[in-house]
mmCIF file of C-alpha atoms in Angstrom:
data_model
loop_
_atom_site.group_PDB
_atom_site.id
_atom_site.type_symbol
_atom_site.label_atom_id
_atom_site.label_comp_id
_atom_site.label_asym_id
_atom_site.label_seq_id
_atom_site.Cartn_x
_atom_site.Cartn_y
_atom_site.Cartn_z
ATOM 1 C CA UNK A 11 -1.014 39.388 19.873
ATOM 2 C CA UNK A 12 -4.267 38.870 21.743
ATOM 3 C CA UNK A 13 -4.489 36.002 24.209
ATOM 4 C CA UNK A 14 -7.026 33.177 23.696
ATOM 5 C CA UNK A 15 -9.584 33.923 26.412
ATOM 6 C CA UNK A 16 -12.832 32.612 24.934
ATOM 7 C CA UNK A 17 -14.065 29.196 23.833
ATOM 8 C CA UNK A 18 -17.099 28.258 21.764
ATOM 9 C CA UNK A 19 -19.008 25.009 22.330
ATOM 10 C CA UNK A 20 -21.602 24.075 19.648
ATOM 11 C CA UNK A 21 -24.238 22.114 21.603
ATOM 12 C CA UNK A 22 -27.358 22.500 19.450
ATOM 13 C CA UNK A 23 -27.326 18.986 17.923
ATOM 14 C CA UNK A 24 -30.292 16.675 18.446
ATOM 15 C CA UNK A 25 -28.329 13.516 19.263
ATOM 16 C CA UNK A 26 -30.545 11.267 17.155
ATOM 17 C CA UNK A 27 -28.034 8.399 17.294
ATOM 18 C CA UNK A 28 -28.783 8.086 21.021
ATOM 19 C CA UNK A 29 -32.556 7.963 20.874
ATOM 20 C CA UNK A 30 -34.540 7.266 22.994
ATOM 21 C CA UNK A 31 -31.983 8.388 25.640
ATOM 22 C CA UNK A 32 -31.772 11.877 24.140
ATOM 23 C CA UNK A 33 -35.509 12.381 23.714
ATOM 24 C CA UNK A 34 -35.578 14.557 26.851
ATOM 25 C CA UNK A 35 -31.873 14.782 27.812
ATOM 26 C CA UNK A 36 -29.291 16.601 25.646
ATOM 27 C CA UNK A 37 -26.608 14.238 24.371
ATOM 28 C CA UNK A 38 -24.000 16.544 25.920
ATOM 29 C CA UNK A 39 -25.457 15.727 29.357
ATOM 30 C CA UNK A 40 -25.039 11.965 29.016
ATOM 31 C CA UNK A 41 -22.484 10.899 31.600
ATOM 32 C CA UNK A 42 -19.058 9.363 31.129
ATOM 33 C CA UNK A 43 -18.530 7.663 34.498
ATOM 34 C CA UNK A 44 -19.779 10.471 36.782
ATOM 35 C CA UNK A 45 -19.516 13.655 34.706
ATOM 36 C CA UNK A 46 -21.537 14.854 31.715
ATOM 37 C CA UNK A 47 -19.694 14.797 28.401
ATOM 38 C CA UNK A 48 -19.846 18.602 28.188
ATOM 39 C CA UNK A 49 -18.097 18.909 31.566
ATOM 40 C CA UNK A 50 -15.005 17.109 30.237
ATOM 41 C CA UNK A 51 -14.767 19.545 27.323
ATOM 42 C CA UNK A 52 -15.266 22.644 29.483
ATOM 43 C CA UNK A 53 -12.661 21.360 31.946
ATOM 44 C CA UNK A 54 -10.201 20.971 29.060
ATOM 45 C CA UNK A 55 -10.797 24.575 28.031
ATOM 46 C CA UNK A 56 -10.460 25.841 31.611
ATOM 47 C CA UNK A 57 -7.182 23.937 32.006
ATOM 48 C CA UNK A 58 -5.905 25.806 28.933
ATOM 49 C CA UNK A 59 -6.582 29.176 30.577
ATOM 50 C CA UNK A 60 -9.933 29.916 28.932
ATOM 51 C CA UNK A 61 -11.949 32.489 30.906
ATOM 52 C CA UNK A 62 -15.219 32.800 28.969
ATOM 53 C CA UNK A 63 -17.302 29.782 27.927
ATOM 54 C CA UNK A 64 -19.749 30.396 25.065
ATOM 55 C CA UNK A 65 -22.421 27.776 24.349
ATOM 56 C CA UNK A 66 -24.323 27.753 21.051
ATOM 57 C CA UNK A 67 -27.517 25.944 22.015
ATOM 58 C CA UNK A 68 -30.869 24.905 20.578
ATOM 59 C CA UNK A 69 -34.293 24.045 21.901
ATOM 60 C CA UNK A 70 -34.507 21.697 24.910
ATOM 61 C CA UNK A 71 -30.926 22.445 25.969
ATOM 62 C CA UNK A 72 -31.702 24.551 29.052
ATOM 63 C CA UNK A 73 -30.431 21.798 31.339
ATOM 64 C CA UNK A 74 -26.887 22.564 30.102
ATOM 65 C CA UNK A 75 -27.256 26.115 31.385
ATOM 66 C CA UNK A 76 -28.645 24.774 34.679
ATOM 67 C CA UNK A 77 -25.678 22.408 35.015
ATOM 68 C CA UNK A 78 -23.219 25.306 35.003
ATOM 69 C CA UNK A 79 -25.314 27.404 37.377
ATOM 70 C CA UNK A 80 -25.222 27.491 41.190
ATOM 71 C CA UNK A 81 -27.712 25.105 42.838
ATOM 72 C CA UNK A 82 -28.229 26.620 46.265
ATOM 73 C CA UNK A 83 -30.461 23.848 47.625
ATOM 74 C CA UNK A 84 -28.015 21.116 46.640
ATOM 75 C CA UNK A 85 -24.991 22.977 48.012
ATOM 76 C CA UNK A 86 -26.808 23.718 51.269
ATOM 77 C CA UNK A 87 -27.906 20.087 51.657
ATOM 78 C CA UNK A 88 -24.364 18.814 51.103
ATOM 79 C CA UNK A 89 -23.019 21.308 53.637
ATOM 80 C CA UNK A 90 -25.601 20.355 56.269
ATOM 81 C CA UNK A 91 -24.853 16.653 55.804
ATOM 82 C CA UNK A 92 -21.113 17.201 56.146
ATOM 83 C CA UNK A 93 -20.343 16.061 52.599
ATOM 84 C CA UNK A 94 -17.562 18.601 52.287
ATOM 85 C CA UNK A 95 -15.557 16.685 49.655
ATOM 86 C CA UNK A 96 -18.505 16.502 47.258
ATOM 87 C CA UNK A 97 -19.355 20.151 47.852
ATOM 88 C CA UNK A 98 -15.770 21.263 47.249
ATOM 89 C CA UNK A 99 -15.623 19.252 44.034
ATOM 90 C CA UNK A 100 -18.792 20.848 42.679
ATOM 91 C CA UNK A 101 -17.546 24.312 43.604
ATOM 92 C CA UNK A 102 -14.238 23.708 41.800
ATOM 93 C CA UNK A 103 -16.150 22.854 38.620
ATOM 94 C CA UNK A 104 -18.435 25.887 38.934
ATOM 95 C CA UNK A 105 -17.697 28.744 36.500
ATOM 96 C CA UNK A 106 -17.474 32.158 38.125
ATOM 97 C CA UNK A 107 -20.312 34.664 37.628
ATOM 98 C CA UNK A 108 -20.215 36.100 34.118
ATOM 99 C CA UNK A 109 -17.957 33.384 32.718
ATOM 100 C CA UNK A 110 -20.700 31.597 30.755
ATOM 101 C CA UNK A 111 -22.796 32.885 27.850
ATOM 102 C CA UNK A 112 -25.526 31.160 25.850
ATOM 103 C CA UNK A 113 -26.881 31.917 22.393
ATOM 104 C CA UNK A 114 -29.335 30.039 20.152
ATOM 105 C CA UNK A 115 -28.555 28.621 16.730
ATOM 106 C CA UNK A 116 -32.322 28.265 16.104
ATOM 107 C CA UNK A 117 -31.971 26.500 12.732
ATOM 108 C CA UNK A 118 -29.770 23.426 12.036
ATOM 109 C CA UNK A 119 -27.473 24.783 9.325
ATOM 110 C CA UNK A 120 -24.196 23.081 10.205
ATOM 111 C CA UNK A 121 -21.069 23.670 12.261
ATOM 112 C CA UNK A 122 -20.035 26.781 10.354
ATOM 113 C CA UNK A 123 -23.382 28.397 11.070
ATOM 114 C CA UNK A 124 -23.161 27.460 14.751
ATOM 115 C CA UNK A 125 -19.757 29.133 15.006
ATOM 116 C CA UNK A 126 -21.088 32.235 13.232
ATOM 117 C CA UNK A 127 -23.889 32.471 15.821
ATOM 118 C CA UNK A 128 -21.239 33.173 18.482
ATOM 119 C CA UNK A 129 -19.761 36.162 16.620
ATOM 120 C CA UNK A 130 -21.143 38.899 18.894
ATOM 121 C CA UNK A 131 -20.021 37.117 22.043
ATOM 122 C CA UNK A 132 -16.525 36.407 20.720
ATOM 123 C CA UNK A 133 -15.948 39.840 19.210
ATOM 124 C CA UNK A 134 -12.647 40.782 17.629
ATOM 125 C CA UNK A 135 -10.553 38.148 19.414
ATOM 126 C CA UNK A 136 -9.002 34.784 18.627
ATOM 127 C CA UNK A 137 -11.079 31.990 20.124
ATOM 128 C CA UNK A 138 -10.966 28.287 20.838
ATOM 129 C CA UNK A 139 -13.556 25.981 19.319
ATOM 130 C CA UNK A 140 -14.173 22.632 21.014
ATOM 131 C CA UNK A 141 -16.616 20.112 19.588
ATOM 132 C CA UNK A 142 -18.345 18.592 22.616
ATOM 133 C CA UNK A 143 -18.827 15.170 21.009
ATOM 134 C CA UNK A 144 -15.061 14.648 21.167
ATOM 135 C CA UNK A 145 -13.487 14.176 24.588
ATOM 136 C CA UNK A 146 -9.768 13.727 25.163
ATOM 137 C CA UNK A 147 -7.712 11.651 27.561
ATOM 138 C CA UNK A 148 -4.073 12.583 28.163
ATOM 139 C CA UNK A 149 -1.802 13.803 30.935
ATOM 140 C CA UNK A 150 -1.653 17.295 29.378
ATOM 141 C CA UNK A 151 -4.791 18.574 27.721
ATOM 142 C CA UNK A 152 -4.978 18.958 23.962
ATOM 143 C CA UNK A 153 -6.196 22.558 24.130
ATOM 144 C CA UNK A 154 -3.475 23.571 26.579
ATOM 145 C CA UNK A 155 -0.787 22.474 24.129
ATOM 146 C CA UNK A 156 -2.661 24.243 21.315
ATOM 147 C CA UNK A 157 -2.737 27.513 23.261
ATOM 148 C CA UNK A 158 1.028 27.224 23.759
ATOM 149 C CA UNK A 159 1.519 26.682 20.015
ATOM 150 C CA UNK A 160 -0.703 29.691 19.330
ATOM 151 C CA UNK A 161 1.506 31.800 21.601
ATOM 152 C CA UNK A 162 4.461 30.794 19.419
ATOM 153 C CA UNK A 163 2.838 31.322 16.019
ATOM 154 C CA UNK A 164 0.001 33.814 16.543
ATOM 155 C CA UNK A 165 -2.094 32.123 13.883
ATOM 156 C CA UNK A 166 -4.881 29.583 13.383
ATOM 157 C CA UNK A 167 -4.306 26.179 14.986
ATOM 158 C CA UNK A 168 -6.001 22.854 14.225
ATOM 159 C CA UNK A 169 -5.470 19.697 16.281
ATOM 160 C CA UNK A 170 -4.992 16.499 14.284
ATOM 161 C CA UNK A 171 -4.423 12.813 14.916
ATOM 162 C CA UNK A 172 -3.386 9.854 12.818
ATOM 163 C CA UNK A 173 -5.939 7.470 11.354
ATOM 164 C CA UNK A 174 -5.680 4.344 9.253
ATOM 165 C CA UNK A 175 -4.986 5.631 5.715
ATOM 166 C CA UNK A 176 -7.761 3.364 4.473
ATOM 167 C CA UNK A 177 -10.191 5.300 6.718
ATOM 168 C CA UNK A 178 -9.064 8.793 5.685
ATOM 169 C CA UNK A 179 -12.091 9.265 3.422
ATOM 170 C CA UNK A 180 -14.303 9.424 6.538
ATOM 171 C CA UNK A 181 -12.674 12.527 8.023
ATOM 172 C CA UNK A 182 -11.472 16.045 7.405
ATOM 173 C CA UNK A 183 -7.806 15.624 6.445
ATOM 174 C CA UNK A 184 -4.959 18.149 6.427
ATOM 175 C CA UNK A 185 -1.814 18.320 4.317
ATOM 176 C CA UNK A 186 1.421 18.419 6.321
ATOM 177 C CA UNK A 187 4.125 20.956 5.556
ATOM 178 C CA UNK A 188 7.335 21.900 7.353
ATOM 179 C CA UNK A 189 7.670 21.476 11.102
ATOM 180 C CA UNK A 190 7.655 24.639 13.194
ATOM 181 C CA UNK A 191 7.925 25.054 16.971
ATOM 182 C CA UNK A 192 6.026 22.007 18.309
ATOM 183 C CA UNK A 193 3.627 21.900 15.375
ATOM 184 C CA UNK A 194 3.700 22.030 11.583
ATOM 185 C CA UNK A 195 2.464 24.203 8.746
ATOM 186 C CA UNK A 196 -0.802 23.038 7.198
ATOM 187 C CA UNK A 197 -0.663 23.029 3.398
ATOM 188 C CA UNK A 198 -4.305 22.203 2.703
ATOM 189 C CA UNK A 199 -7.556 20.779 4.047
ATOM 190 C CA UNK A 200 -9.970 18.312 2.472
ATOM 191 C CA UNK A 201 -13.319 17.243 3.901
ATOM 192 C CA UNK A 202 -13.839 13.474 3.374
ATOM 193 C CA UNK A 203 -11.493 13.040 0.403
ATOM 194 C CA UNK A 204 -12.165 10.343 -2.152
ATOM 195 C CA UNK A 205 -10.432 7.024 -1.534
ATOM 196 C CA UNK A 206 -6.737 7.204 -2.328
ATOM 197 C CA UNK A 207 -6.635 11.015 -2.710
ATOM 198 C CA UNK A 208 -6.020 12.149 0.888
ATOM 199 C CA UNK A 209 -2.928 14.359 1.317
ATOM 200 C CA UNK A 210 -2.068 12.576 4.598
ATOM 201 C CA UNK A 211 -3.626 10.397 7.280
ATOM 202 C CA UNK A 212 -3.920 13.285 9.763
ATOM 203 C CA UNK A 213 -7.561 13.941 10.600
ATOM 204 C CA UNK A 214 -9.079 16.970 12.332
ATOM 205 C CA UNK A 215 -10.142 15.824 15.804
ATOM 206 C CA UNK A 216 -12.489 18.608 16.923
ATOM 207 C CA UNK A 217 -10.197 21.218 18.485
ATOM 208 C CA UNK A 218 -9.418 24.574 16.849
ATOM 209 C CA UNK A 219 -8.042 28.027 17.613
ATOM 210 C CA UNK A 220 -9.339 30.486 15.034
ATOM 211 C CA UNK A 221 -8.895 34.161 14.259
ATOM 212 C CA UNK A 222 -12.042 36.348 14.298
ATOM 213 C CA UNK A 223 -11.790 36.965 10.530
ATOM 214 C CA UNK A 224 -13.511 33.580 10.127
ATOM 215 C CA UNK A 225 -16.816 35.269 11.042
ATOM 216 C CA UNK A 226 -16.700 37.579 8.037
ATOM 217 C CA UNK A 227 -16.225 34.572 5.769
ATOM 218 C CA UNK A 228 -19.026 32.597 7.424
ATOM 219 C CA UNK A 229 -21.330 35.603 7.036
ATOM 220 C CA UNK A 230 -21.577 34.983 3.291
ATOM 221 C CA UNK A 231 -20.506 31.344 3.162
ATOM 222 C CA UNK A 232 -22.556 29.256 0.727
ATOM 223 C CA UNK A 233 -23.981 25.948 1.840
ATOM 224 C CA UNK A 234 -21.778 22.968 1.137
ATOM 225 C CA UNK A 235 -21.946 19.247 1.910
ATOM 226 C CA UNK A 236 -25.230 18.164 3.435
ATOM 227 C CA UNK A 237 -26.752 21.509 2.415
ATOM 228 C CA UNK A 238 -25.089 23.009 5.504
ATOM 229 C CA UNK A 239 -22.616 25.839 6.086
ATOM 230 C CA UNK A 240 -19.345 23.968 6.527
ATOM 231 C CA UNK A 241 -16.578 25.299 8.743
ATOM 232 C CA UNK A 242 -13.925 23.578 6.607
ATOM 233 C CA UNK A 243 -15.039 25.548 3.531
ATOM 234 C CA UNK A 244 -14.621 28.798 5.461
ATOM 235 C CA UNK A 245 -11.212 27.755 6.802
ATOM 236 C CA UNK A 246 -10.036 27.037 3.250
ATOM 237 C CA UNK A 247 -10.882 30.615 2.305
ATOM 238 C CA UNK A 248 -9.196 31.999 5.425
ATOM 239 C CA UNK A 249 -6.107 29.874 4.674
ATOM 240 C CA UNK A 250 -5.495 31.994 1.557
ATOM 241 C CA UNK A 251 -5.016 35.033 3.805
ATOM 242 C CA UNK A 252 -3.659 33.608 7.062
ATOM 243 C CA UNK A 253 -1.410 30.653 7.946
ATOM 244 C CA UNK A 254 -2.807 27.537 9.602
ATOM 245 C CA UNK A 255 -0.700 25.341 11.845
ATOM 246 C CA UNK A 256 -1.311 21.781 12.943
ATOM 247 C CA UNK A 257 -0.871 20.402 16.434
ATOM 248 C CA UNK A 258 -0.283 16.631 16.366
ATOM 249 C CA UNK A 259 -2.166 15.368 19.419
ATOM 250 C CA UNK A 260 -0.857 12.038 20.745
ATOM 251 C CA UNK A 261 -3.456 11.229 23.420
ATOM 252 C CA UNK A 262 -6.752 9.360 23.118
ATOM 253 C CA UNK A 263 -9.859 10.863 21.536
ATOM 254 C CA UNK A 264 -13.335 9.393 21.998
ATOM 255 C CA UNK A 265 -16.195 10.232 19.659
ATOM 256 C CA UNK A 266 -19.055 10.401 22.133
ATOM 257 C CA UNK A 267 -21.399 11.288 19.291
ATOM 258 C CA UNK A 268 -21.562 7.571 18.485
ATOM 259 C CA UNK A 269 -22.782 4.850 20.874
ATOM 260 C CA UNK A 270 -19.587 2.835 20.376
ATOM 261 C CA UNK A 271 -17.335 5.802 21.158
ATOM 262 C CA UNK A 272 -19.460 6.745 24.151
ATOM 263 C CA UNK A 273 -19.184 3.251 25.660
ATOM 264 C CA UNK A 274 -15.449 3.180 24.902
ATOM 265 C CA UNK A 275 -15.018 6.500 26.725
ATOM 266 C CA UNK A 276 -16.835 5.183 29.801
ATOM 267 C CA UNK A 277 -14.587 2.124 29.931
ATOM 268 C CA UNK A 278 -11.384 4.097 29.336
ATOM 269 C CA UNK A 279 -12.103 6.795 31.934
ATOM 270 C CA UNK A 280 -13.212 4.223 34.501
ATOM 271 C CA UNK A 281 -9.964 2.289 33.993
ATOM 272 C CA UNK A 282 -7.998 5.574 34.241
ATOM 273 C CA UNK A 283 -9.249 6.193 37.786
ATOM 274 C CA UNK A 284 -7.239 4.705 40.641
ATOM 275 C CA UNK A 285 -10.405 4.111 42.695
ATOM 276 C CA UNK A 286 -12.077 2.114 39.908
ATOM 277 C CA UNK A 287 -9.309 0.506 37.876
ATOM 278 C CA UNK A 288 -9.045 -2.782 39.783
ATOM 279 C CA UNK A 289 -12.754 -3.517 40.052
ATOM 280 C CA UNK A 290 -13.559 -2.424 36.496
ATOM 281 C CA UNK A 291 -10.722 -4.456 34.979
ATOM 282 C CA UNK A 292 -12.048 -7.544 36.764
ATOM 283 C CA UNK A 293 -15.615 -6.868 35.626
ATOM 284 C CA UNK A 294 -14.526 -6.384 32.014
ATOM 285 C CA UNK A 295 -12.542 -9.630 31.994
ATOM 286 C CA UNK A 296 -15.547 -11.485 33.409
ATOM 287 C CA UNK A 297 -17.911 -9.997 30.856
ATOM 288 C CA UNK A 298 -15.585 -10.889 27.992
ATOM 289 C CA UNK A 299 -15.524 -14.494 29.180
ATOM 290 C CA UNK A 300 -19.202 -14.896 30.017
ATOM 291 C CA UNK A 301 -21.328 -12.523 27.964
ATOM 292 C CA UNK A 302 -22.237 -13.407 24.410
ATOM 293 C CA UNK A 303 -24.299 -11.359 21.936
ATOM 294 C CA UNK A 304 -28.011 -12.077 22.212
ATOM 295 C CA UNK A 305 -30.171 -11.908 19.123
ATOM 296 C CA UNK A 306 -33.361 -10.125 20.038
ATOM 297 C CA UNK A 307 -35.901 -8.534 17.739
ATOM 298 C CA UNK A 308 -35.535 -4.778 17.876
ATOM 299 C CA UNK A 309 -32.417 -4.882 20.107
ATOM 300 C CA UNK A 310 -30.334 -2.833 17.688
ATOM 301 C CA UNK A 311 -33.107 -0.287 17.191
#
């Protein structure tokens, strides 16, 4: 059984829900406290033992590549000014030479197409897929637990979380079969099921470990919902040939692809830090008491 060494990060999206902030800055580079969103996701993969980070990019995303590159002038300036702690922190986050690869999606044809664009870089190996809009908060990373479950099963793994059953029609939902190891057998997958038809309230939260056979399916995959090549459609076909297992993640997940989720993530990660918890908790309490919504023409736009 091959080890999971590579991770794919689809970062070609335009981030239109964050305009005008994302007019010149990729949404993945918006910061949660003091780190870009994409850094949290890469750190999660690294913590799980991932060695090769593959980014599927689009136009105007070069700053992501720059972020993971060495910045000699900055490092030299920090060293000369004696800011050793900041320099050491940046160096810890720095991927080693040859650990990052970048490829272009070029046309917006959906998540399945973005994954397919990484086929040559992944090769004939199992790989992790992490959606960069979703960042996790827990003592042990979601992907690390998934890699451990993969080592036990040797098959495809999907991370899931519980949602309000009344909200299940908004997500990709899995059917839950028998428990196995520290996961369970997936009996089916439905993308945004009609109200009252969902097989469970377990939604797919943006973390996957997939076998390379998915690329052959995506190669000829027809367009689905939204006139895009859907990853879920390809996984349903792969499920007929290979088992899928679910990992029930119990930590917090923040959808940083939405303004509300992005703000929630900033608050949660600030409160999680020992150097910020006290001051931020006080500020939040004050704001809740004093700040009221202001009606202003164009404020919501």
